[in-house]
mmCIF file of C-alpha atoms and ligand atoms in Angstrom:
data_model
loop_
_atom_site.group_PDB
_atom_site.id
_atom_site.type_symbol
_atom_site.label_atom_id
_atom_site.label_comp_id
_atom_site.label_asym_id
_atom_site.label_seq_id
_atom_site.Cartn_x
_atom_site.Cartn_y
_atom_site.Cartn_z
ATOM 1 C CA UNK A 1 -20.361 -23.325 -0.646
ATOM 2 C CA UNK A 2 -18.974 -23.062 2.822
ATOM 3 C CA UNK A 3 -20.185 -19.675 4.688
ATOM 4 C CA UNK A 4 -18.016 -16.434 4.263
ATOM 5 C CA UNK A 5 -15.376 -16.268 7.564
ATOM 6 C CA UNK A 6 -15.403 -12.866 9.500
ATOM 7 C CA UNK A 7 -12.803 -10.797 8.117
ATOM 8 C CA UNK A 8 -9.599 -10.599 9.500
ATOM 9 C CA UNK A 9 -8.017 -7.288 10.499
ATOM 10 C CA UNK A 10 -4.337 -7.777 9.833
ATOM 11 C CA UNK A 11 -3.087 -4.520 10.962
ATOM 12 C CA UNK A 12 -4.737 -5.884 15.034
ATOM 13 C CA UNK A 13 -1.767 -6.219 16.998
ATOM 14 C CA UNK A 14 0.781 -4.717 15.302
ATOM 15 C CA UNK A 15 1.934 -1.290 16.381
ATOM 16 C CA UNK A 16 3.184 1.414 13.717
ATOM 17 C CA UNK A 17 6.628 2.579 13.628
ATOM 18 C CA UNK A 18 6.664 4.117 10.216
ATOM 19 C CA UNK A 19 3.667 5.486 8.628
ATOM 20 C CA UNK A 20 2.336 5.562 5.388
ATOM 21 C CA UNK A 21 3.044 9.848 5.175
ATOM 22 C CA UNK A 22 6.659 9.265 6.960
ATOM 23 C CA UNK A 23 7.715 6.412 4.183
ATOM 24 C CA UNK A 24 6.048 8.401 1.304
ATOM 25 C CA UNK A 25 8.525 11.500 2.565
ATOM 26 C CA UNK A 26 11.484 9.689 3.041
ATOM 27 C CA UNK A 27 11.396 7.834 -0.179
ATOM 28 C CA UNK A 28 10.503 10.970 -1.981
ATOM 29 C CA UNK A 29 13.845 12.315 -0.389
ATOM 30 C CA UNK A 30 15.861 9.457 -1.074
ATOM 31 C CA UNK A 31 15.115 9.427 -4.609
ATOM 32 C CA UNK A 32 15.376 13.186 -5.083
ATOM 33 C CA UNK A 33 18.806 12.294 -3.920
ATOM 34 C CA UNK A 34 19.691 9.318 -6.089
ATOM 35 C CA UNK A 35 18.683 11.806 -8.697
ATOM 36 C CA UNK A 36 21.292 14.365 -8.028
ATOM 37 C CA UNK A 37 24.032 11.767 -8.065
ATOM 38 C CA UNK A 38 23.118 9.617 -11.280
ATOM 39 C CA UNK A 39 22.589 12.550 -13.360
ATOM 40 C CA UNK A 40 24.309 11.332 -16.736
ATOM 41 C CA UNK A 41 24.883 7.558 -15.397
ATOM 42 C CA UNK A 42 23.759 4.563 -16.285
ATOM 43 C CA UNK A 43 21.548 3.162 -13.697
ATOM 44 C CA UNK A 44 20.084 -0.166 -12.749
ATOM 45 C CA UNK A 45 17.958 -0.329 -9.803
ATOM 46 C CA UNK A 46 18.537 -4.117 -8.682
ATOM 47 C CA UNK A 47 16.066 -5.329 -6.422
ATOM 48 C CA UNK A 48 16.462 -7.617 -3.629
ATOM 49 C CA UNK A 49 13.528 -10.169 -3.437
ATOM 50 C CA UNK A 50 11.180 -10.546 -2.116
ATOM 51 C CA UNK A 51 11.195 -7.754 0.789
ATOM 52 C CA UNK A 52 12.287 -4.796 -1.298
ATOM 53 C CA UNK A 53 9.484 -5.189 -3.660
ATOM 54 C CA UNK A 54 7.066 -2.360 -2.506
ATOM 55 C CA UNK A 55 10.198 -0.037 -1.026
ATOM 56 C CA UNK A 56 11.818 -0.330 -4.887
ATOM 57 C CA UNK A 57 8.303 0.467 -6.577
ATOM 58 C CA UNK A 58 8.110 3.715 -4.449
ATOM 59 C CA UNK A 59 11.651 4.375 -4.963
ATOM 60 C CA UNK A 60 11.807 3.941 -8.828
ATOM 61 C CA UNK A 61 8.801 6.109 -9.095
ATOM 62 C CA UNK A 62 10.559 9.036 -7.219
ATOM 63 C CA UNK A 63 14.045 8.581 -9.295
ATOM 64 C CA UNK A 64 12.785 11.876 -11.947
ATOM 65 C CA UNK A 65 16.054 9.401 -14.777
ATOM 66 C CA UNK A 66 15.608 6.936 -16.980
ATOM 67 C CA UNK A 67 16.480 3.465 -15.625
ATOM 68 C CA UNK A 68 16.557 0.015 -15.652
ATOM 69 C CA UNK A 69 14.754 -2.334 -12.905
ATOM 70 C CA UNK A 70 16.214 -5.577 -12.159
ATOM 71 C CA UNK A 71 15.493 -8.400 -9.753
ATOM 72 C CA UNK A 72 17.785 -11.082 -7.923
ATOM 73 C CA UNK A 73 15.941 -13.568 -5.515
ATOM 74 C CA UNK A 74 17.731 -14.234 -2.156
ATOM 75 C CA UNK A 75 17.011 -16.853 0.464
ATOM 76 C CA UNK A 76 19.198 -16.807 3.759
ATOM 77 C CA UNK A 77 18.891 -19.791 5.487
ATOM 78 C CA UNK A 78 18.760 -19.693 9.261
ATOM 79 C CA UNK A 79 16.452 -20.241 12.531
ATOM 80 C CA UNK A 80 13.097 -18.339 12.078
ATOM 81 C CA UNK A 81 13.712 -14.353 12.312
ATOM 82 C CA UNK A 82 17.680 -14.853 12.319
ATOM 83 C CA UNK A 83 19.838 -15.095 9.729
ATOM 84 C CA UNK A 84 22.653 -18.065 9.072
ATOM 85 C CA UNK A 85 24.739 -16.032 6.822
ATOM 86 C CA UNK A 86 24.772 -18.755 4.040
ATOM 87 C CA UNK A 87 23.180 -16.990 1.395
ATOM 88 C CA UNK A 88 21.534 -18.574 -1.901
ATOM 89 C CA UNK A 89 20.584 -16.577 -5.202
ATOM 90 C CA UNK A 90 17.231 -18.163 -5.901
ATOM 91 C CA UNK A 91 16.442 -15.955 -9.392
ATOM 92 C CA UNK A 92 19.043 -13.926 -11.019
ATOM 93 C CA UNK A 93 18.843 -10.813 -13.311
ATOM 94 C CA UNK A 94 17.786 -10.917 -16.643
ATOM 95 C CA UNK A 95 20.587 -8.597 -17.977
ATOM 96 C CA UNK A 96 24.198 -8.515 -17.691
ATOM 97 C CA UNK A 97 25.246 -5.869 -15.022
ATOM 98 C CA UNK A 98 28.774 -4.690 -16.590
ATOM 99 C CA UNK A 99 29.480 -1.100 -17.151
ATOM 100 C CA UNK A 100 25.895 -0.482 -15.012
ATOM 101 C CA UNK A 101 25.854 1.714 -12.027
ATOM 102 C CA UNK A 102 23.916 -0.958 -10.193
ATOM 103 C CA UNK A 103 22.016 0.201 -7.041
ATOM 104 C CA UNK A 104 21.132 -2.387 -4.844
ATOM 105 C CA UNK A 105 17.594 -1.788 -3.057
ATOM 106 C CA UNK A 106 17.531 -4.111 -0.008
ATOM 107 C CA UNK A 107 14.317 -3.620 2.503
ATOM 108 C CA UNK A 108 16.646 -3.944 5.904
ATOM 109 C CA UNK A 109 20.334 -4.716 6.724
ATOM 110 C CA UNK A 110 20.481 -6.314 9.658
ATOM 111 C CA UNK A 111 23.882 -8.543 10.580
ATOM 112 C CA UNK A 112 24.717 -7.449 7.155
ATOM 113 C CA UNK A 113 25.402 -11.136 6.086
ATOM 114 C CA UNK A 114 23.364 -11.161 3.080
ATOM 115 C CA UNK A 115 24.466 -7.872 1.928
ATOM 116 C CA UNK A 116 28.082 -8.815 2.208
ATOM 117 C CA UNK A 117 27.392 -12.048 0.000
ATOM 118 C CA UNK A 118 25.773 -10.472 -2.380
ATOM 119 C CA UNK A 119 28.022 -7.158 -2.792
ATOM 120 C CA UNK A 120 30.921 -10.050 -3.912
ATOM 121 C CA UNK A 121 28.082 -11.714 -6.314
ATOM 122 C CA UNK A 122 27.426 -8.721 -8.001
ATOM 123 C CA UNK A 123 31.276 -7.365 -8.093
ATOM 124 C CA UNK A 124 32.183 -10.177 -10.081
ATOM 125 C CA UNK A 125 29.752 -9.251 -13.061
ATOM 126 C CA UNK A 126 31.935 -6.116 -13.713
ATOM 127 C CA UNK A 127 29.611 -3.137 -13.010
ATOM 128 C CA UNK A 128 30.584 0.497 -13.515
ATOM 129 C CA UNK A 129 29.470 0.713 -9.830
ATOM 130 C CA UNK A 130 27.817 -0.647 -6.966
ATOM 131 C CA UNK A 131 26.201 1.426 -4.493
ATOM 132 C CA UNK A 132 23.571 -0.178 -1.725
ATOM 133 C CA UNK A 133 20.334 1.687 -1.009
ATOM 134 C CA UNK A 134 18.426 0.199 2.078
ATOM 135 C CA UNK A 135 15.136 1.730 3.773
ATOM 136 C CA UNK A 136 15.980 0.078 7.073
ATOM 137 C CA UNK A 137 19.195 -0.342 9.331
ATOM 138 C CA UNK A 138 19.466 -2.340 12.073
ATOM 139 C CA UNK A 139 23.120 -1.334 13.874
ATOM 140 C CA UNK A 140 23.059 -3.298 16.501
ATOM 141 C CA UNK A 141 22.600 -6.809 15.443
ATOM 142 C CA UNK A 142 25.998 -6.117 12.859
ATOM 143 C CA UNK A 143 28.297 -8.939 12.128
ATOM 144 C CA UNK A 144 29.435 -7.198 8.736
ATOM 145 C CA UNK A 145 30.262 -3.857 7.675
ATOM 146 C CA UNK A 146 28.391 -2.802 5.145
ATOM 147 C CA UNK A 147 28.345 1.046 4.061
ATOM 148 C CA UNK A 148 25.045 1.991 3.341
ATOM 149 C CA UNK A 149 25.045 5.058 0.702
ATOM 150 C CA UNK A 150 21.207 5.637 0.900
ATOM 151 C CA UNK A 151 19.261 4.955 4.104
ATOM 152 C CA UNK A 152 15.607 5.497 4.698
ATOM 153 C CA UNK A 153 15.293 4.869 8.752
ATOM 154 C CA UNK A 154 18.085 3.724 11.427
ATOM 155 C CA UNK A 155 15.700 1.183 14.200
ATOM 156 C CA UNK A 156 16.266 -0.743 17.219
ATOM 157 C CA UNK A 157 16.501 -4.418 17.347
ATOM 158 C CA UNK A 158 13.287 -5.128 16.498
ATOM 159 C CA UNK A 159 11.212 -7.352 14.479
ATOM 160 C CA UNK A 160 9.476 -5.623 12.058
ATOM 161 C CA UNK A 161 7.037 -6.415 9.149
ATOM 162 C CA UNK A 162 5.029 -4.716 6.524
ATOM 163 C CA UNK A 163 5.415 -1.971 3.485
ATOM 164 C CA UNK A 164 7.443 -5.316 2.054
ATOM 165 C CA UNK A 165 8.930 -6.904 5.418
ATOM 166 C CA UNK A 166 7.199 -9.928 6.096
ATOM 167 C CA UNK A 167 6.408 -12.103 9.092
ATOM 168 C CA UNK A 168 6.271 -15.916 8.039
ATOM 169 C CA UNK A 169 5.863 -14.762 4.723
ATOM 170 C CA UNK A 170 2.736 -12.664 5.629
ATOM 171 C CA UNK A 171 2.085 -9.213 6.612
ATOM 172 C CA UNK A 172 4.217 -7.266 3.353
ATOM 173 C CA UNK A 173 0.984 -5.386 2.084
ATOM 174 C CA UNK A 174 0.947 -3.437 5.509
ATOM 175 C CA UNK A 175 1.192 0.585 4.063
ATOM 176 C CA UNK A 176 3.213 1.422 7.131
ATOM 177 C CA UNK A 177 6.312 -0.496 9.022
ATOM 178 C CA UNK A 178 5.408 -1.924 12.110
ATOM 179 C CA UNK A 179 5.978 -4.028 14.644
ATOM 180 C CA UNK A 180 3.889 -7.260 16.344
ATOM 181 C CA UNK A 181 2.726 -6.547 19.651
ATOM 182 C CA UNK A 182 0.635 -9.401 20.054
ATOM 183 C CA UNK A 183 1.566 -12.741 18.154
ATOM 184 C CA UNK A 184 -1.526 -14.695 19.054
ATOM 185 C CA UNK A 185 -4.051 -12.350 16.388
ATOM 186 C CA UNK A 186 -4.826 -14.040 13.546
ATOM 187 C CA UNK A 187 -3.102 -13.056 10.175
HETATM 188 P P1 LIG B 201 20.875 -9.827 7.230
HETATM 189 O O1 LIG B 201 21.571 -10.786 6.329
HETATM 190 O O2 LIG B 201 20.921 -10.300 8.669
HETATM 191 O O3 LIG B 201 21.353 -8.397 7.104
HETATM 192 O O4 LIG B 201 19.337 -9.880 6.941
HETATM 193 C C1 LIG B 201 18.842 -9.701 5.703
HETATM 194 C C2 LIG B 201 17.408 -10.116 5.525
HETATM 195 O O5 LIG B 201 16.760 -10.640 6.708
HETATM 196 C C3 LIG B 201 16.608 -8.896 5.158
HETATM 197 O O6 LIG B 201 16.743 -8.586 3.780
HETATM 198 C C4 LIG B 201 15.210 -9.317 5.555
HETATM 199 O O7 LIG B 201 14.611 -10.044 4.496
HETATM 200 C C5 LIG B 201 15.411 -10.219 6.765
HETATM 201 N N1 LIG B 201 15.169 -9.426 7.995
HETATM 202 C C6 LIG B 201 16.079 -8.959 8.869
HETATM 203 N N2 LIG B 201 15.496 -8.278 9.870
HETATM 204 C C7 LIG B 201 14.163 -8.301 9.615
HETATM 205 C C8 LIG B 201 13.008 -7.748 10.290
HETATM 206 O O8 LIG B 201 13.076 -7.075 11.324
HETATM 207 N N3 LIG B 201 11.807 -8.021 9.712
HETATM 208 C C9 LIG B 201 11.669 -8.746 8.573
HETATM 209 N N4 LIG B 201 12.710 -9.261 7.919
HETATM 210 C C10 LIG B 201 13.952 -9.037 8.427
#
């Protein structure tokens, strides 16, 4: 057997934006919210994979209704940390969404491309209605409108990762949102 590698401290280089406490309030909010206004509706929580895994399991937990959970898979293709704006459904739900109040539970709108893409995907299944929840906004790099009904944080243009967000597909089980300071630490 080869000998066990020093452990590698993922959070090194990566300062905190969002912690743990601040996302545990804000999603507690949020879904006290979506609460209020689905009272007597028939809600589907549609998640948007794979970065609003974690934010959705927080969220559906602190929804006090009864509800469906449903997953689409999304893959934007585009340089590196940018996207192209050509948007591919990679998994689809496993339930017709008509007459559903489908909430869509995206991890960060950023130029809004994907968003936009699939808002007209999902319209065309004939939902009750279609309202987008994101935890993270990113106004400045907008190339689509998109109105956000339930927002967890506005940012900066920055690059962030964890609590779902990745960086090259790593870094989603951070607890908090942060952001890399120092690209050369191992992950
Ligand atoms: P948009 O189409 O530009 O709005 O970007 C949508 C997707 O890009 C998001 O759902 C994320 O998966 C990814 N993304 C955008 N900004 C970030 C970021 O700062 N960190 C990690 N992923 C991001």
């Amino acid at each position: 057997m080869e000998p066990a590698k020093p452990p590698v401290d993922i959070r090194e280089g990566i300062s905190v934006i969002f912690t743990e406490e601040q996302i545990r309030a804000r999603v507690q909010e949020l879904g006290e919210q979506i609460t209020r206004d689905y009272a007597g509706g028939n809600l589907v929580l549609l998640c948007i994979l794979k970065g609003s895994c974690l934010f959705m399991a927080d969220l559906a937990r602190a929804i006090a209704l009864p509800l469906r959970m449903e997953f689409m898979g999304v893959s934007s293709y585009g340089e590196d940390t940018k996207t192209s704006g050509v948007v591919q459904i990679t998994q689809d739900v496993s339930t017709p969404l008509a007459d559903l109040d489908v909430l869509i539970v995206e991890d960060i709108v950023d130029t809004g491309l994907t968003l936009s893409y699939l808002q007209e995907q999902i319209h065309t299944r004939r939902p009750a209605s279609v309202r987008v929840c994101s935890l993270l906004h990113k106004p400045a790099r907008k190339v689509r409108e998109i109105h956000i009904d339930y927002l967890g944080f506005t940012i900066e243009d920055r690059f962030v990762v964890g609590y779902g967000l990745d960086w090259s597909q790593k870094l989603r089980n951070l607890p908090f949102i942060g952001e890399v300071t120092d690209p050369s630490k191992p992950r």
